[in-house]
Tab-separated table of N, CA and C and ligand atoms in Angstrom:
chain	number	residue	atom	x	y	z
A	1	UNK	N	2.516	-3.535	-14.953
A	1	UNK	CA	2.336	-2.764	-13.727
A	1	UNK	C	3.613	-2.810	-12.880
A	2	UNK	N	3.945	-1.695	-12.316
A	2	UNK	CA	5.196	-1.620	-11.552
A	2	UNK	C	5.124	-2.465	-10.284
A	3	UNK	N	6.226	-3.085	-9.984
A	3	UNK	CA	6.274	-3.921	-8.789
A	3	UNK	C	7.341	-3.465	-7.803
A	4	UNK	N	8.260	-2.642	-8.314
A	4	UNK	CA	9.334	-2.177	-7.447
A	4	UNK	C	9.541	-0.688	-7.672
A	5	UNK	N	10.193	-0.072	-6.721
A	5	UNK	CA	10.519	1.338	-6.857
A	5	UNK	C	12.015	1.514	-6.578
A	6	UNK	N	12.694	2.193	-7.494
A	6	UNK	CA	14.083	2.588	-7.235
A	6	UNK	C	14.043	3.937	-6.534
A	7	UNK	N	14.775	4.054	-5.447
A	7	UNK	CA	14.903	5.336	-4.752
A	7	UNK	C	16.395	5.684	-4.747
A	8	UNK	N	16.705	6.799	-5.360
A	8	UNK	CA	18.110	7.165	-5.576
A	8	UNK	C	18.412	8.503	-4.910
A	9	UNK	N	19.374	8.492	-4.022
A	9	UNK	CA	19.786	9.706	-3.310
A	9	UNK	C	20.967	10.322	-4.063
A	10	UNK	N	20.643	11.205	-5.010
A	10	UNK	CA	21.694	11.778	-5.853
A	10	UNK	C	22.632	12.693	-5.061
A	11	UNK	N	22.132	13.260	-3.978
A	11	UNK	CA	22.967	14.159	-3.163
A	11	UNK	C	24.250	13.470	-2.708
A	12	UNK	N	24.142	12.200	-2.378
A	12	UNK	CA	25.274	11.486	-1.791
A	12	UNK	C	25.977	10.557	-2.756
A	13	UNK	N	25.653	10.658	-4.043
A	13	UNK	CA	26.379	9.900	-5.068
A	13	UNK	C	27.826	10.411	-5.112
A	14	UNK	N	28.766	9.479	-5.146
A	14	UNK	CA	30.177	9.886	-5.153
A	14	UNK	C	30.790	9.789	-6.556
A	15	UNK	N	29.915	9.675	-7.566
A	15	UNK	CA	30.349	9.698	-8.969
A	15	UNK	C	31.333	8.581	-9.309
A	16	UNK	N	31.086	7.427	-8.713
A	16	UNK	CA	31.985	6.303	-8.976
A	16	UNK	C	31.667	5.592	-10.297
A	17	UNK	N	30.406	5.547	-10.663
A	17	UNK	CA	30.041	5.102	-11.997
A	17	UNK	C	29.617	3.677	-12.276
A	18	UNK	N	29.903	2.685	-11.429
A	18	UNK	CA	29.587	1.319	-11.838
A	18	UNK	C	28.104	1.022	-11.994
A	19	UNK	N	27.251	1.833	-11.395
A	19	UNK	CA	25.810	1.591	-11.556
A	19	UNK	C	25.428	1.635	-13.028
A	20	UNK	N	25.964	2.610	-13.755
A	20	UNK	CA	25.624	2.757	-15.177
A	20	UNK	C	26.209	1.625	-16.013
A	21	UNK	N	27.281	1.018	-15.535
A	21	UNK	CA	27.877	-0.099	-16.267
A	21	UNK	C	27.033	-1.361	-16.126
A	22	UNK	N	26.492	-1.597	-14.935
A	22	UNK	CA	25.722	-2.831	-14.734
A	22	UNK	C	24.237	-2.658	-15.033
A	23	UNK	N	23.726	-1.412	-14.990
A	23	UNK	CA	22.304	-1.185	-15.254
A	23	UNK	C	22.107	0.094	-16.068
A	24	UNK	N	22.548	0.063	-17.331
A	24	UNK	CA	22.456	1.270	-18.162
A	24	UNK	C	21.018	1.664	-18.502
A	25	UNK	N	20.069	0.740	-18.311
A	25	UNK	CA	18.673	1.088	-18.575
A	25	UNK	C	18.179	2.119	-17.551
A	26	UNK	N	18.679	2.036	-16.334
A	26	UNK	CA	18.164	2.900	-15.282
A	26	UNK	C	19.130	4.001	-14.838
A	27	UNK	N	20.430	3.813	-15.114
A	27	UNK	CA	21.401	4.805	-14.647
A	27	UNK	C	22.306	5.255	-15.788
A	28	UNK	N	22.501	6.557	-15.875
A	28	UNK	CA	23.461	7.092	-16.842
A	28	UNK	C	24.302	8.136	-16.114
A	29	UNK	N	25.531	8.274	-16.563
A	29	UNK	CA	26.426	9.221	-15.912
A	29	UNK	C	26.262	10.591	-16.556
A	30	UNK	N	26.015	11.581	-15.721
A	30	UNK	CA	25.835	12.944	-16.201
A	30	UNK	C	27.210	13.567	-16.471
A	31	UNK	N	27.468	14.002	-17.707
A	31	UNK	CA	28.793	14.519	-18.040
A	31	UNK	C	29.149	15.803	-17.304
A	32	UNK	N	28.157	16.499	-16.784
A	32	UNK	CA	28.445	17.771	-16.109
A	32	UNK	C	29.091	17.592	-14.737
A	33	UNK	N	28.577	16.670	-13.957
A	33	UNK	CA	29.154	16.499	-12.613
A	33	UNK	C	29.640	15.077	-12.340
A	34	UNK	N	29.483	14.170	-13.306
A	34	UNK	CA	29.984	12.811	-13.130
A	34	UNK	C	29.103	11.937	-12.264
A	35	UNK	N	28.017	12.516	-11.737
A	35	UNK	CA	27.106	11.714	-10.910
A	35	UNK	C	26.129	10.963	-11.804
A	36	UNK	N	25.518	9.957	-11.224
A	36	UNK	CA	24.537	9.185	-11.984
A	36	UNK	C	23.200	9.914	-12.012
A	37	UNK	N	22.483	9.773	-13.129
A	37	UNK	CA	21.095	10.204	-13.227
A	37	UNK	C	20.224	8.953	-13.279
A	38	UNK	N	19.103	9.000	-12.597
A	38	UNK	CA	18.129	7.907	-12.673
A	38	UNK	C	17.260	8.169	-13.899
A	39	UNK	N	17.431	7.351	-14.925
A	39	UNK	CA	16.786	7.586	-16.218
A	39	UNK	C	15.264	7.504	-16.062
A	40	UNK	N	14.593	8.603	-16.379
A	40	UNK	CA	13.136	8.636	-16.293
A	40	UNK	C	12.607	8.837	-14.881
A	41	UNK	N	13.515	9.044	-13.934
A	41	UNK	CA	13.100	9.189	-12.537
A	41	UNK	C	12.477	10.545	-12.254
A	42	UNK	N	11.635	10.588	-11.217
A	42	UNK	CA	11.013	11.848	-10.790
A	42	UNK	C	11.674	12.305	-9.506
A	43	UNK	N	11.937	13.611	-9.407
A	43	UNK	CA	12.533	14.148	-8.190
A	43	UNK	C	11.417	14.362	-7.165
A	44	UNK	N	11.422	13.564	-6.110
A	44	UNK	CA	10.326	13.606	-5.136
A	44	UNK	C	10.633	14.527	-3.967
A	45	UNK	N	11.888	14.795	-3.723
A	45	UNK	CA	12.329	15.840	-2.806
A	45	UNK	C	13.718	16.223	-3.279
A	46	UNK	N	14.292	17.333	-2.817
A	46	UNK	CA	15.544	17.799	-3.422
A	46	UNK	C	16.640	16.728	-3.449
A	47	UNK	N	17.033	16.340	-4.657
A	47	UNK	CA	18.115	15.373	-4.813
A	47	UNK	C	17.706	13.921	-4.679
A	48	UNK	N	16.431	13.679	-4.366
A	48	UNK	CA	15.941	12.296	-4.234
A	48	UNK	C	15.061	11.978	-5.452
A	49	UNK	N	15.422	10.921	-6.154
A	49	UNK	CA	14.717	10.553	-7.376
A	49	UNK	C	14.100	9.162	-7.214
A	50	UNK	N	12.904	8.985	-7.785
A	50	UNK	CA	12.223	7.695	-7.686
A	50	UNK	C	11.719	7.260	-9.055
A	51	UNK	N	11.715	5.962	-9.248
A	51	UNK	CA	11.231	5.401	-10.516
A	51	UNK	C	10.607	4.041	-10.238
A	52	UNK	N	9.372	3.854	-10.747
A	52	UNK	CA	8.719	2.552	-10.627
A	52	UNK	C	9.226	1.630	-11.728
A	53	UNK	N	9.518	0.396	-11.383
A	53	UNK	CA	10.031	-0.580	-12.351
A	53	UNK	C	9.312	-1.909	-12.167
A	54	UNK	N	9.352	-2.741	-13.209
A	54	UNK	CA	8.649	-4.018	-13.135
A	54	UNK	C	9.533	-5.150	-12.646
A	55	UNK	N	10.812	-5.087	-12.995
A	55	UNK	CA	11.734	-6.129	-12.539
A	55	UNK	C	12.899	-5.456	-11.841
A	56	UNK	N	13.327	-6.036	-10.735
A	56	UNK	CA	14.421	-5.414	-9.988
A	56	UNK	C	15.766	-6.054	-10.302
A	57	UNK	N	15.787	-6.942	-11.300
A	57	UNK	CA	17.001	-7.735	-11.555
A	57	UNK	C	18.237	-6.870	-11.835
A	58	UNK	N	18.137	-5.987	-12.836
A	58	UNK	CA	19.295	-5.152	-13.186
A	58	UNK	C	19.557	-4.107	-12.112
A	59	UNK	N	18.493	-3.515	-11.598
A	59	UNK	CA	18.661	-2.465	-10.590
A	59	UNK	C	19.297	-3.020	-9.318
A	60	UNK	N	19.001	-4.269	-9.020
A	60	UNK	CA	19.593	-4.892	-7.833
A	60	UNK	C	21.120	-4.959	-7.967
A	61	UNK	N	21.576	-5.163	-9.180
A	61	UNK	CA	23.028	-5.174	-9.417
A	61	UNK	C	23.617	-3.795	-9.166
A	62	UNK	N	22.881	-2.759	-9.556
A	62	UNK	CA	23.357	-1.397	-9.304
A	62	UNK	C	23.454	-1.146	-7.803
A	63	UNK	N	22.460	-1.628	-7.064
A	63	UNK	CA	22.504	-1.496	-5.599
A	63	UNK	C	23.784	-2.129	-5.062
A	64	UNK	N	24.083	-3.309	-5.577
A	64	UNK	CA	25.235	-4.063	-5.051
A	64	UNK	C	26.575	-3.415	-5.376
A	65	UNK	N	26.689	-2.787	-6.546
A	65	UNK	CA	27.992	-2.222	-6.915
A	65	UNK	C	28.192	-0.786	-6.435
A	66	UNK	N	27.134	-0.134	-5.995
A	66	UNK	CA	27.283	1.265	-5.589
A	66	UNK	C	28.061	1.358	-4.276
A	67	UNK	N	29.231	2.003	-4.294
A	67	UNK	CA	30.050	2.074	-3.080
A	67	UNK	C	29.493	3.039	-2.043
A	68	UNK	N	28.573	3.899	-2.448
A	68	UNK	CA	28.045	4.901	-1.531
A	68	UNK	C	26.691	4.500	-0.943
A	69	UNK	N	26.161	3.357	-1.390
A	69	UNK	CA	24.867	2.859	-0.895
A	69	UNK	C	23.765	3.909	-1.012
A	70	UNK	N	23.698	4.558	-2.164
A	70	UNK	CA	22.687	5.604	-2.354
A	70	UNK	C	21.512	5.146	-3.218
A	71	UNK	N	21.537	3.852	-3.617
A	71	UNK	CA	20.434	3.313	-4.415
A	71	UNK	C	19.684	2.290	-3.551
A	72	UNK	N	18.376	2.455	-3.463
A	72	UNK	CA	17.548	1.475	-2.753
A	72	UNK	C	16.458	0.968	-3.681
A	73	UNK	N	16.009	-0.247	-3.425
A	73	UNK	CA	14.848	-0.774	-4.151
A	73	UNK	C	13.822	-1.197	-3.122
A	74	UNK	N	12.593	-0.737	-3.342
A	74	UNK	CA	11.487	-1.141	-2.452
A	74	UNK	C	10.502	-1.944	-3.259
A	75	UNK	N	9.995	-3.009	-2.678
A	75	UNK	CA	8.928	-3.764	-3.319
A	75	UNK	C	7.620	-3.014	-3.041
A	76	UNK	N	6.831	-2.759	-4.090
A	76	UNK	CA	5.616	-1.966	-3.851
A	76	UNK	C	4.342	-2.763	-4.112
A	77	UNK	N	4.459	-4.021	-4.524
A	77	UNK	CA	3.238	-4.867	-4.584
A	77	UNK	C	3.629	-6.314	-4.566
B	1	SF4	S1	27.519	3.616	-8.298
B	1	SF4	FE1	26.544	4.861	-6.707
B	1	SF4	S2	28.019	6.448	-6.207
B	1	SF4	FE2	28.621	5.553	-8.167
B	1	SF4	S3	27.677	6.855	-9.721
B	1	SF4	FE3	26.289	5.177	-9.320
B	1	SF4	S4	24.905	5.965	-7.735
B	1	SF4	FE4	26.677	7.282	-7.765
């Protein structure tokens, strides 16, 4: 059962890339625009993607390395 939610603001991603290096399970770089895609994420409003996850360990690293602060993790239970 999911315990955390990744919330990713793709609109403000600056295509820096380290999120995909530290957390390739959840982030991949889109070759078309160089921005990150949230793997398996659902677009909940334009450019905002969300994904429920069970452990925040790897995603937390993505939060820390993102220079644009566009990745958030919320505890949901
Ligand atoms: S680290 Fe942040 S700014 Fe860089 S690609 Fe990933 S989400 Fe976008």
